[in-house]
């Protein structure tokens, strides 16, 4: 590979050459597939310190939601784990990976297995972490797309203001997440509202010294404008398109 982290990832078809060729072995090798995707180390100021704070707030409890979250996040590249009570005797654990692994944070099959393995923590052929009566389903998050329309935007630097609005909306929607009672730390981020969307746009427009009429949002798949949208189990959000009319 090309080094540690994301820089070491290689696409199928890439050529790897031995630095010191081995006798009777072809010096060039072709990458056929990728089993595990490399990820960059966590950011100390943003990720590590927040993880320490969360760990202090969520003490081990012998198989609680907070335990499932902490155990699952031990898997490489996993940044969020959302556990829910499923069918009798089961828990559904939804995982999200770093955006540099997948833009929507969707884990692959190998990562889902790594999350399950971290929760099981198999030692000497025995699962020593999870309670014996708990069956774990390791699942990927989903990422629902939305379109936003900003009406009658007026600003001195119109192109720059539009880019700032798009960036702010992208961050706002991407950071919405499910709320799990007894696990999620306030404030709640599971409801996307028209007032919230308008507030994001208003903050940017005010800084630009401009004006706008209103902002609306709807599902990218179609339908009418929404007043609110509540994220479901393992569901997160993203902006697909921002239209200025």
JSON list of N, CA, C and O in Angstrom, two decimals, residues 1-10 16 19 36-41:
[
{"chain": "A", "resi": 1, "resn": "UNK", "atom": "N", "xyz": [0.83, -1.18, 0.00]},
{"chain": "A", "resi": 1, "resn": "UNK", "atom": "CA", "xyz": [0.00, 0.00, 0.00]},
{"chain": "A", "resi": 1, "resn": "UNK", "atom": "C", "xyz": [0.86, 1.23, 0.00]},
{"chain": "A", "resi": 1, "resn": "UNK", "atom": "O", "xyz": [2.08, 1.20, 0.00]},
{"chain": "A", "resi": 2, "resn": "UNK", "atom": "N", "xyz": [0.23, 2.41, 0.03]},
{"chain": "A", "resi": 2, "resn": "UNK", "atom": "CA", "xyz": [0.94, 3.67, -0.04]},
{"chain": "A", "resi": 2, "resn": "UNK", "atom": "C", "xyz": [1.18, 4.30, 1.30]},
{"chain": "A", "resi": 2, "resn": "UNK", "atom": "O", "xyz": [1.67, 5.42, 1.38]},
{"chain": "A", "resi": 3, "resn": "UNK", "atom": "N", "xyz": [0.86, 3.62, 2.41]},
{"chain": "A", "resi": 3, "resn": "UNK", "atom": "CA", "xyz": [1.08, 4.19, 3.73]},
{"chain": "A", "resi": 3, "resn": "UNK", "atom": "C", "xyz": [-0.09, 3.90, 4.64]},
{"chain": "A", "resi": 3, "resn": "UNK", "atom": "O", "xyz": [-1.03, 3.21, 4.27]},
{"chain": "A", "resi": 4, "resn": "UNK", "atom": "N", "xyz": [-0.02, 4.44, 5.86]},
{"chain": "A", "resi": 4, "resn": "UNK", "atom": "CA", "xyz": [-1.07, 4.20, 6.84]},
{"chain": "A", "resi": 4, "resn": "UNK", "atom": "C", "xyz": [-2.29, 5.05, 6.56]},
{"chain": "A", "resi": 4, "resn": "UNK", "atom": "O", "xyz": [-2.19, 6.14, 6.01]},
{"chain": "A", "resi": 5, "resn": "UNK", "atom": "N", "xyz": [-3.48, 4.54, 6.97]},
{"chain": "A", "resi": 5, "resn": "UNK", "atom": "CA", "xyz": [-4.71, 5.31, 6.81]},
{"chain": "A", "resi": 5, "resn": "UNK", "atom": "C", "xyz": [-5.28, 5.23, 5.42]},
{"chain": "A", "resi": 5, "resn": "UNK", "atom": "O", "xyz": [-5.00, 4.30, 4.64]},
{"chain": "A", "resi": 6, "resn": "UNK", "atom": "N", "xyz": [-6.06, 6.23, 5.04]},
{"chain": "A", "resi": 6, "resn": "UNK", "atom": "CA", "xyz": [-6.75, 6.26, 3.75]},
{"chain": "A", "resi": 6, "resn": "UNK", "atom": "C", "xyz": [-5.77, 6.22, 2.58]},
{"chain": "A", "resi": 6, "resn": "UNK", "atom": "O", "xyz": [-6.05, 5.64, 1.53]},
{"chain": "A", "resi": 7, "resn": "UNK", "atom": "N", "xyz": [-4.58, 6.83, 2.77]},
{"chain": "A", "resi": 7, "resn": "UNK", "atom": "CA", "xyz": [-3.61, 6.89, 1.67]},
{"chain": "A", "resi": 7, "resn": "UNK", "atom": "C", "xyz": [-3.14, 5.51, 1.26]},
{"chain": "A", "resi": 7, "resn": "UNK", "atom": "O", "xyz": [-2.66, 5.29, 0.15]},
{"chain": "A", "resi": 8, "resn": "UNK", "atom": "N", "xyz": [-3.30, 4.52, 2.15]},
{"chain": "A", "resi": 8, "resn": "UNK", "atom": "CA", "xyz": [-2.87, 3.16, 1.83]},
{"chain": "A", "resi": 8, "resn": "UNK", "atom": "C", "xyz": [-3.90, 2.33, 1.09]},
{"chain": "A", "resi": 8, "resn": "UNK", "atom": "O", "xyz": [-3.61, 1.20, 0.69]},
{"chain": "A", "resi": 9, "resn": "UNK", "atom": "N", "xyz": [-5.11, 2.86, 0.89]},
{"chain": "A", "resi": 9, "resn": "UNK", "atom": "CA", "xyz": [-6.15, 2.10, 0.18]},
{"chain": "A", "resi": 9, "resn": "UNK", "atom": "C", "xyz": [-5.83, 2.00, -1.31]},
{"chain": "A", "resi": 9, "resn": "UNK", "atom": "O", "xyz": [-5.40, 2.98, -1.93]},
{"chain": "A", "resi": 10, "resn": "UNK", "atom": "N", "xyz": [-6.06, 0.85, -1.87]},
{"chain": "A", "resi": 10, "resn": "UNK", "atom": "CA", "xyz": [-5.82, 0.62, -3.29]},
{"chain": "A", "resi": 10, "resn": "UNK", "atom": "C", "xyz": [-7.08, 0.07, -3.94]},
{"chain": "A", "resi": 10, "resn": "UNK", "atom": "O", "xyz": [-7.77, -0.78, -3.36]},
{"chain": "A", "resi": 16, "resn": "UNK", "atom": "N", "xyz": [0.93, -3.48, -7.61]},
{"chain": "A", "resi": 16, "resn": "UNK", "atom": "CA", "xyz": [1.86, -3.42, -6.49]},
{"chain": "A", "resi": 16, "resn": "UNK", "atom": "C", "xyz": [3.17, -4.06, -6.95]},
{"chain": "A", "resi": 16, "resn": "UNK", "atom": "O", "xyz": [3.17, -5.15, -7.51]},
{"chain": "A", "resi": 19, "resn": "UNK", "atom": "N", "xyz": [9.57, -3.99, -3.71]},
{"chain": "A", "resi": 19, "resn": "UNK", "atom": "CA", "xyz": [10.76, -3.14, -3.65]},
{"chain": "A", "resi": 19, "resn": "UNK", "atom": "C", "xyz": [12.00, -3.99, -3.84]},
{"chain": "A", "resi": 19, "resn": "UNK", "atom": "O", "xyz": [12.93, -3.62, -4.58]},
{"chain": "A", "resi": 36, "resn": "UNK", "atom": "N", "xyz": [-10.61, -5.13, 3.73]},
{"chain": "A", "resi": 36, "resn": "UNK", "atom": "CA", "xyz": [-10.69, -4.15, 4.81]},
{"chain": "A", "resi": 36, "resn": "UNK", "atom": "C", "xyz": [-10.18, -2.82, 4.30]},
{"chain": "A", "resi": 36, "resn": "UNK", "atom": "O", "xyz": [-9.11, -2.75, 3.69]},
{"chain": "A", "resi": 37, "resn": "UNK", "atom": "N", "xyz": [-10.96, -1.76, 4.50]},
{"chain": "A", "resi": 37, "resn": "UNK", "atom": "CA", "xyz": [-10.58, -0.43, 4.05]},
{"chain": "A", "resi": 37, "resn": "UNK", "atom": "C", "xyz": [-9.87, 0.32, 5.15]},
{"chain": "A", "resi": 37, "resn": "UNK", "atom": "O", "xyz": [-10.37, 0.40, 6.28]},
{"chain": "A", "resi": 38, "resn": "UNK", "atom": "N", "xyz": [-8.72, 0.90, 4.86]},
{"chain": "A", "resi": 38, "resn": "UNK", "atom": "CA", "xyz": [-7.96, 1.66, 5.84]},
{"chain": "A", "resi": 38, "resn": "UNK", "atom": "C", "xyz": [-8.62, 3.00, 6.13]},
{"chain": "A", "resi": 38, "resn": "UNK", "atom": "O", "xyz": [-9.28, 3.59, 5.28]},
{"chain": "A", "resi": 39, "resn": "UNK", "atom": "N", "xyz": [-8.46, 3.48, 7.36]},
{"chain": "A", "resi": 39, "resn": "UNK", "atom": "CA", "xyz": [-9.01, 4.77, 7.77]},
{"chain": "A", "resi": 39, "resn": "UNK", "atom": "C", "xyz": [-7.94, 5.57, 8.49]},
{"chain": "A", "resi": 39, "resn": "UNK", "atom": "O", "xyz": [-7.04, 5.00, 9.11]},
{"chain": "A", "resi": 40, "resn": "UNK", "atom": "N", "xyz": [-8.03, 6.89, 8.38]},
{"chain": "A", "resi": 40, "resn": "UNK", "atom": "CA", "xyz": [-7.09, 7.74, 9.08]},
{"chain": "A", "resi": 40, "resn": "UNK", "atom": "C", "xyz": [-7.32, 7.67, 10.59]},
{"chain": "A", "resi": 40, "resn": "UNK", "atom": "O", "xyz": [-8.43, 7.40, 11.05]},
{"chain": "A", "resi": 41, "resn": "UNK", "atom": "N", "xyz": [-6.26, 7.91, 11.35]},
{"chain": "A", "resi": 41, "resn": "UNK", "atom": "CA", "xyz": [-6.38, 7.95, 12.80]},
{"chain": "A", "resi": 41, "resn": "UNK", "atom": "C", "xyz": [-7.31, 9.05, 13.25]},
{"chain": "A", "resi": 41, "resn": "UNK", "atom": "O", "xyz": [-7.50, 10.06, 12.54]}
]
